Amino acid sequence: MSSDRGRTPRPTEWEGSPSHSVVLILGLGNPLRRDDGIGPRVIEELQSRSLPDEITALDGGTGGLDILRMMEGWENVIIVDAANVDAGRGAVGPGEFVRFTPGQVRLAESDDTLSLHHAGLAEVLRLAEALDHPLPSIIVFGVQPGDVGWGEGLSASVEAGLPTLVKAVRAEAEKAVRDPLS
């Protein structure tokens, strides 16, 4: 008997696949690294509520280069990930988030300055560009972590910001369903 354990499903295998859905909300991160688990935690919150059929929420884990494959076939992708959005300016505190498109910022390489994954979002987008691989419309919600040490559970400041983040991500997805070309 074969097992699908550990295998990322192709978009056509996901419930609410692109033939039925317009928007993929992709939560990235490692829940064993405290606030780095914000992406999967947002997905857990969204999946516990009823989402419109046009929206699919998926825990992408620490997807690495599989992120590119996960985004294939979607019109719109919303990514939620822990990110150093503060960039040393002190303007964004732990638990606060910044909404941006990849074109609005220059994503940092995997020296952990933006993404907390070895093959992070920046590398995936650069690979897609180098391969002339078409990408969906992408919105990123980068959440400033407070603690990315080993351990389970979000820090108090990131946990406190969770309801606002979930509401913003859902509103973004619903907007993309209403106006997919915006």
CSV table of C-alpha atoms in Angstrom, one decimal:
chain,number,residue,atom,x,y,z
A,1,MET,CA,0.0,0.0,0.0
A,2,SER,CA,1.5,3.4,-1.0
A,3,SER,CA,1.4,6.4,1.3
A,4,ASP,CA,1.1,10.0,0.4
A,5,ARG,CA,2.7,11.0,3.7
A,6,GLY,CA,5.3,13.7,3.3
A,7,ARG,CA,4.3,14.5,-0.3
A,8,THR,CA,2.9,17.9,-1.2
A,9,PRO,CA,-0.3,17.4,-3.1
A,10,ARG,CA,-0.5,18.8,-6.6
A,11,PRO,CA,-3.1,21.7,-6.9
A,12,THR,CA,-5.6,19.4,-8.7
A,13,GLU,CA,-5.5,17.0,-5.7
A,14,TRP,CA,-6.4,19.7,-3.1
A,15,GLU,CA,-9.9,20.1,-2.0
A,16,GLY,CA,-11.0,23.3,-3.7
A,17,SER,CA,-8.4,23.0,-6.5
A,18,PRO,CA,-7.8,25.8,-9.0
A,19,SER,CA,-10.7,24.5,-11.1
A,20,HIS,CA,-12.9,25.5,-8.2
A,21,SER,CA,-10.9,28.1,-6.4
A,22,VAL,CA,-9.6,31.5,-7.3
A,23,VAL,CA,-7.3,32.2,-4.3
A,24,LEU,CA,-4.8,30.1,-2.5
A,25,ILE,CA,-3.7,31.3,1.0
A,26,LEU,CA,-0.4,29.7,1.6
A,27,GLY,CA,1.0,29.8,5.2
A,28,LEU,CA,4.7,29.2,5.4
A,29,GLY,CA,6.8,28.5,8.4
A,30,ASN,CA,8.0,26.0,11.0
A,31,PRO,CA,5.7,25.8,14.1
A,32,LEU,CA,8.7,24.3,16.1
A,33,ARG,CA,10.5,27.7,15.8
A,34,ARG,CA,8.0,29.7,17.8
A,35,ASP,CA,6.9,32.8,15.7
A,36,ASP,CA,8.2,31.2,12.5
A,37,GLY,CA,5.0,29.2,12.8
A,38,ILE,CA,2.8,32.2,12.1
A,39,GLY,CA,1.9,31.0,8.5
A,40,PRO,CA,0.7,27.6,9.5
A,41,ARG,CA,-1.1,29.1,12.5
A,42,VAL,CA,-3.0,31.5,10.3
A,43,ILE,CA,-4.0,28.6,8.0
A,44,GLU,CA,-5.3,26.7,11.1
A,45,GLU,CA,-7.4,29.7,12.1
A,46,LEU,CA,-8.8,30.1,8.6
A,47,GLN,CA,-9.6,26.4,8.2
A,48,SER,CA,-11.5,26.4,11.5
A,49,ARG,CA,-13.9,28.9,10.0
A,50,SER,CA,-16.0,28.5,6.9
A,51,LEU,CA,-14.3,29.9,3.8
A,52,PRO,CA,-16.0,30.5,0.5
A,53,ASP,CA,-15.5,27.8,-2.1
A,54,GLU,CA,-13.3,30.2,-4.1
A,55,ILE,CA,-10.7,30.3,-1.3
A,56,THR,CA,-8.3,27.5,-0.3
A,57,ALA,CA,-6.1,27.7,2.7
A,58,LEU,CA,-3.0,25.5,2.7
A,59,ASP,CA,-0.2,24.9,5.2
A,60,GLY,CA,2.9,25.1,3.1
A,61,GLY,CA,5.3,24.3,6.0
A,62,THR,CA,8.8,25.2,5.2
A,63,GLY,CA,8.1,24.5,1.5
A,64,GLY,CA,11.4,25.7,0.1
A,65,LEU,CA,11.5,25.3,-3.6
A,66,ASP,CA,8.2,23.4,-3.5
A,67,ILE,CA,6.6,26.8,-3.0
A,68,LEU,CA,6.8,27.3,-6.8
A,69,ARG,CA,5.0,24.1,-7.4
A,70,MET,CA,2.3,24.9,-4.8
A,71,MET,CA,1.6,28.2,-6.6
A,72,GLU,CA,1.1,26.6,-10.0
A,73,GLY,CA,-2.3,26.9,-11.5
A,74,TRP,CA,-3.6,29.5,-9.2
A,75,GLU,CA,-4.9,33.0,-10.2
A,76,ASN,CA,-4.1,34.6,-6.9
A,77,VAL,CA,-1.8,33.5,-4.1
A,78,ILE,CA,-1.6,35.2,-0.6
A,79,ILE,CA,1.5,34.2,1.3
A,80,VAL,CA,1.7,34.5,5.1
A,81,ASP,CA,5.2,34.1,6.6
A,82,ALA,CA,7.4,35.4,9.4
A,83,ALA,CA,9.7,38.0,7.9
A,84,ASN,CA,12.1,40.6,9.1
A,85,VAL,CA,9.9,43.4,7.9
A,86,ASP,CA,11.5,45.8,10.5
A,87,ALA,CA,14.9,45.7,8.7
A,88,GLY,CA,16.5,47.4,11.7
A,89,ARG,CA,14.3,50.6,11.5
A,90,GLY,CA,12.4,49.8,14.7
A,91,ALA,CA,9.1,50.8,13.1
A,92,VAL,CA,7.5,47.4,13.1
A,93,GLY,CA,7.2,45.5,16.3
A,94,PRO,CA,6.8,41.8,16.9
A,95,GLY,CA,3.3,40.6,15.8
A,96,GLU,CA,2.8,43.5,13.4
A,97,PHE,CA,2.7,42.8,9.7
A,98,VAL,CA,3.3,44.4,6.4
A,99,ARG,CA,1.3,43.7,3.2
A,100,PHE,CA,3.3,43.9,0.0
A,101,THR,CA,3.7,42.5,-3.4
A,102,PRO,CA,7.1,41.0,-4.5
A,103,GLY,CA,7.4,43.9,-6.9
A,104,GLN,CA,7.2,46.5,-4.1
A,105,VAL,CA,10.3,45.3,-2.4
A,106,ARG,CA,13.5,43.7,-3.2
A,107,LEU,CA,13.3,40.4,-1.3
A,108,ALA,CA,16.4,39.5,0.6
A,109,GLU,CA,18.5,36.3,-0.1
A,110,SER,CA,18.3,33.4,2.3
A,111,ASP,CA,20.7,35.0,4.8
A,112,ASP,CA,17.7,35.1,7.1
A,113,THR,CA,17.2,38.8,6.5
A,114,LEU,CA,13.6,38.4,5.2
A,115,SER,CA,12.6,34.8,5.0
A,116,LEU,CA,13.4,32.3,7.8
A,117,HIS,CA,13.7,29.4,5.5
A,118,HIS,CA,16.8,28.2,3.6
A,119,ALA,CA,15.2,28.2,0.2
A,120,GLY,CA,12.7,31.0,0.9
A,121,LEU,CA,10.3,33.1,-1.0
A,122,ALA,CA,13.0,35.3,-2.5
A,123,GLU,CA,14.8,32.3,-4.0
A,124,VAL,CA,11.6,30.8,-5.4
A,125,LEU,CA,10.6,34.1,-7.1
A,126,ARG,CA,14.1,34.5,-8.5
A,127,LEU,CA,14.1,30.9,-9.8
A,128,ALA,CA,10.7,31.5,-11.5
A,129,GLU,CA,12.0,34.6,-13.1
A,130,ALA,CA,15.2,32.9,-14.3
A,131,LEU,CA,13.1,30.0,-15.8
A,132,ASP,CA,10.6,32.5,-17.3
A,133,HIS,CA,8.0,30.6,-15.2
A,134,PRO,CA,4.6,32.3,-15.1
A,135,LEU,CA,3.5,33.3,-11.6
A,136,PRO,CA,0.0,34.1,-10.2
A,137,SER,CA,-0.7,37.5,-8.7
A,138,ILE,CA,1.0,37.3,-5.3
A,139,ILE,CA,0.4,39.3,-2.1
A,140,VAL,CA,2.7,38.7,0.9
A,141,PHE,CA,1.8,39.3,4.5
A,142,GLY,CA,5.1,39.5,6.3
A,143,VAL,CA,4.8,39.2,10.1
A,144,GLN,CA,7.6,40.6,12.3
A,145,PRO,CA,8.6,37.7,14.7
A,146,GLY,CA,9.6,38.3,18.2
A,147,ASP,CA,11.1,34.9,19.0
A,148,VAL,CA,12.2,32.3,16.4
A,149,GLY,CA,14.0,30.0,18.9
A,150,TRP,CA,13.2,26.4,19.3
A,151,GLY,CA,9.8,25.8,20.9
A,152,GLU,CA,6.1,25.5,20.2
A,153,GLY,CA,3.6,28.3,20.3
A,154,LEU,CA,3.7,31.9,19.2
A,155,SER,CA,5.2,34.6,21.5
A,156,ALA,CA,2.7,36.7,23.3
A,157,SER,CA,3.1,39.7,21.0
A,158,VAL,CA,2.6,37.6,17.8
A,159,GLU,CA,-0.4,35.8,19.4
A,160,ALA,CA,-2.0,39.1,20.3
A,161,GLY,CA,-1.7,40.3,16.7
A,162,LEU,CA,-3.2,37.0,15.2
A,163,PRO,CA,-6.9,38.1,15.1
A,164,THR,CA,-6.0,41.3,13.1
A,165,LEU,CA,-3.8,39.3,10.8
A,166,VAL,CA,-6.3,36.6,10.1
A,167,LYS,CA,-9.0,39.3,9.4
A,168,ALA,CA,-6.7,41.1,7.0
A,169,VAL,CA,-5.7,37.9,5.1
A,170,ARG,CA,-9.3,36.8,4.8
A,171,ALA,CA,-10.3,40.3,3.6
A,172,GLU,CA,-7.5,40.2,1.0
A,173,ALA,CA,-8.7,36.8,-0.3
A,174,GLU,CA,-12.3,37.9,-0.5
A,175,LYS,CA,-11.3,41.0,-2.4
A,176,ALA,CA,-9.4,38.8,-4.9
A,177,VAL,CA,-12.5,36.7,-5.4
A,178,ARG,CA,-14.6,39.7,-6.0
A,179,ASP,CA,-12.1,41.4,-8.3
A,180,PRO,CA,-9.4,38.9,-9.5
A,181,LEU,CA,-7.7,41.3,-11.7
A,182,SER,CA,-7.0,44.0,-9.1
